[in-house]
Amino acid sequence: SVGWMRTHAAMIVRVCVAAFMAGLLVHLPGRSLIFSLCTCLIVGLFEKRQHAVLTRILEFKPFLFLGTISYSVYLTHLPIATYLMQHPLLPEQSALVTFVLTFAATCTLSTVLYLLVEKPTNAWGRKAAGFRFVARPAPRVGTVKSPLA
């Protein structure tokens, strides 16, 4: 019931975050499944409680920024993570350190690729197609703009 979820939602989110962090710190079999289930559970809890909370979180500028560069993140994260796992920068590099380095390198490279390749190519494609793109706000999303738009 909704009352039960309100009472226990904060505890469930804390357990999910702890499980996520434990998966980064300790190599657990099936940790990808743990990450996925925790993420789904947290999003599901916010979805059931109220849209306003999730909307405010997703309108946070760093999340908008990640949404803007998301295609470049998709293309670059796996090669960067693979490289950093095969060539650790530290002798006993933990999964958490690898995650932080991968995140930083992926965001940096993705921003550069977005600005130098994706954004100009998209503009050229729209111009070549002979139409002008008019941005329309997505349903239930505020007026916060991405920093790279």
C-alpha positions as a printed Julia matrix, in Angstrom:
149×3 Matrix{Float64}:
  0.0     0.0     0.0
  0.99    3.63   -0.36
  1.27    4.14    3.42
  3.78    1.31    3.69
  5.84    2.76    0.84
  5.92    6.22    2.42
  7.07    4.76    5.69
  9.76    2.54    4.21
 10.8     4.41    1.03
 13.74    6.22    2.64
 15.04    2.98    4.12
 14.7     1.16    0.77
 16.58    3.95   -1.02
 19.37    3.8     1.58
 19.64    0.01    1.2
 19.76    0.35   -2.6
 22.46    3.02   -2.46
 24.45    0.89    0.01
 24.12   -2.16   -2.26
 25.2    -0.07   -5.24
 28.28    1.21   -3.37
 29.1    -2.29   -2.08
 29.02   -3.51   -5.66
 31.59   -0.87   -6.58
 33.84   -1.66   -3.63
 33.67   -5.46   -3.7
 33.66   -7.62   -6.79
 30.39   -9.51   -6.46
 29.1   -12.03   -8.97
 26.01  -10.57  -10.6
 26.73   -7.0    -9.54
 25.35   -5.66  -12.83
 22.04   -7.23  -11.87
 22.3    -5.62   -8.41
 22.95   -2.21  -10.01
 20.0    -2.63  -12.38
 17.57   -3.8    -9.72
 18.56   -1.02   -7.3
 18.15    1.62   -9.99
 14.75    0.25  -11.03
 13.58    0.07   -7.42
 14.62    3.66   -6.66
 12.99    5.02   -9.85
  9.89    2.93   -9.13
  9.61    4.33   -5.62
  9.82    7.89   -6.89
  7.32    7.12   -9.65
  4.8     5.78   -7.14
  5.22    8.61   -4.64
  4.99   11.72   -6.79
  6.25   12.94  -10.13
  7.38   16.28   -8.73
 10.23   14.76   -6.73
 11.61   12.76   -9.66
 11.15   15.72  -12.01
 13.1    18.03   -9.66
 15.91   15.48   -9.42
 16.07   14.95  -13.19
 16.06   18.72  -13.81
 19.23   19.07  -11.73
 21.8    20.62  -14.12
 24.34   17.77  -13.97
 21.62   15.31  -15.05
 20.55   17.62  -17.9
 24.19   17.85  -18.92
 24.49   14.03  -18.96
 21.32   13.87  -21.04
 22.79   16.27  -23.56
 26.0    14.26  -23.99
 24.31   10.87  -23.51
 24.93    9.53  -27.03
 28.63   10.31  -26.74
 28.63    8.71  -23.26
 27.02    5.61  -24.78
 29.73    5.43  -27.45
 32.74    6.07  -25.21
 32.09    4.55  -21.77
 32.77    0.91  -22.64
 36.13    1.44  -24.41
 37.3     3.73  -21.6
 36.18    1.32  -18.86
 37.78   -1.62  -20.66
 41.05    0.24  -21.07
 41.14    1.34  -17.43
 40.4    -2.2   -16.24
 43.14   -3.68  -18.43
 45.66   -0.92  -17.68
 45.08    0.23  -14.08
 46.67    3.52  -13.1
 47.23    2.34   -9.51
 48.81   -0.98   -8.42
 45.78   -2.23   -6.44
 43.07   -0.22   -8.16
 39.6    -0.87   -6.7
 36.4    -1.02   -8.71
 35.34    2.27   -7.1
 38.5     4.05   -8.32
 38.03    2.53  -11.78
 34.41    3.73  -11.77
 35.38    7.29  -10.79
 38.18    7.44  -13.38
 35.9     5.98  -16.06
 33.15    8.46  -15.2
 35.52   11.44  -15.32
 37.22   10.37  -18.55
 33.91    9.48  -20.2
 32.3    12.83  -19.31
 35.37   14.73  -20.53
 35.7    12.88  -23.84
 31.93   12.87  -24.39
 31.71   16.64  -23.89
 34.51   17.19  -26.41
 32.87   14.82  -28.93
 29.48   16.45  -28.42
 30.83   19.96  -28.98
 33.21   19.15  -31.86
 31.33   16.4   -33.71
 27.74   15.72  -32.64
 26.39   19.27  -32.29
 27.87   20.6   -35.57
 26.88   17.42  -37.45
 23.31   17.64  -36.19
 23.12   21.3   -37.24
 24.54   20.47  -40.66
 22.08   17.58  -41.07
 19.1    19.78  -40.25
 20.32   22.43  -42.66
 20.94   19.86  -45.41
 17.48   18.38  -44.87
 16.0    21.84  -45.34
 14.1    22.16  -42.12
 14.52   24.0   -38.91
 14.34   22.15  -35.64
 12.04   23.77  -33.12
 12.6    22.47  -29.62
  9.42   21.56  -27.78
  9.35   20.96  -24.06
  8.88   17.36  -23.03
  5.76   16.52  -21.06
  6.02   17.15  -17.28
  9.45   18.74  -17.52
 10.28   22.24  -16.36
 12.0    25.0   -18.25
 15.58   24.27  -17.18
 17.89   24.22  -20.2
 20.91   22.03  -20.67
 24.2    23.92  -20.23
 25.39   22.77  -23.67
 22.2    23.39  -25.66
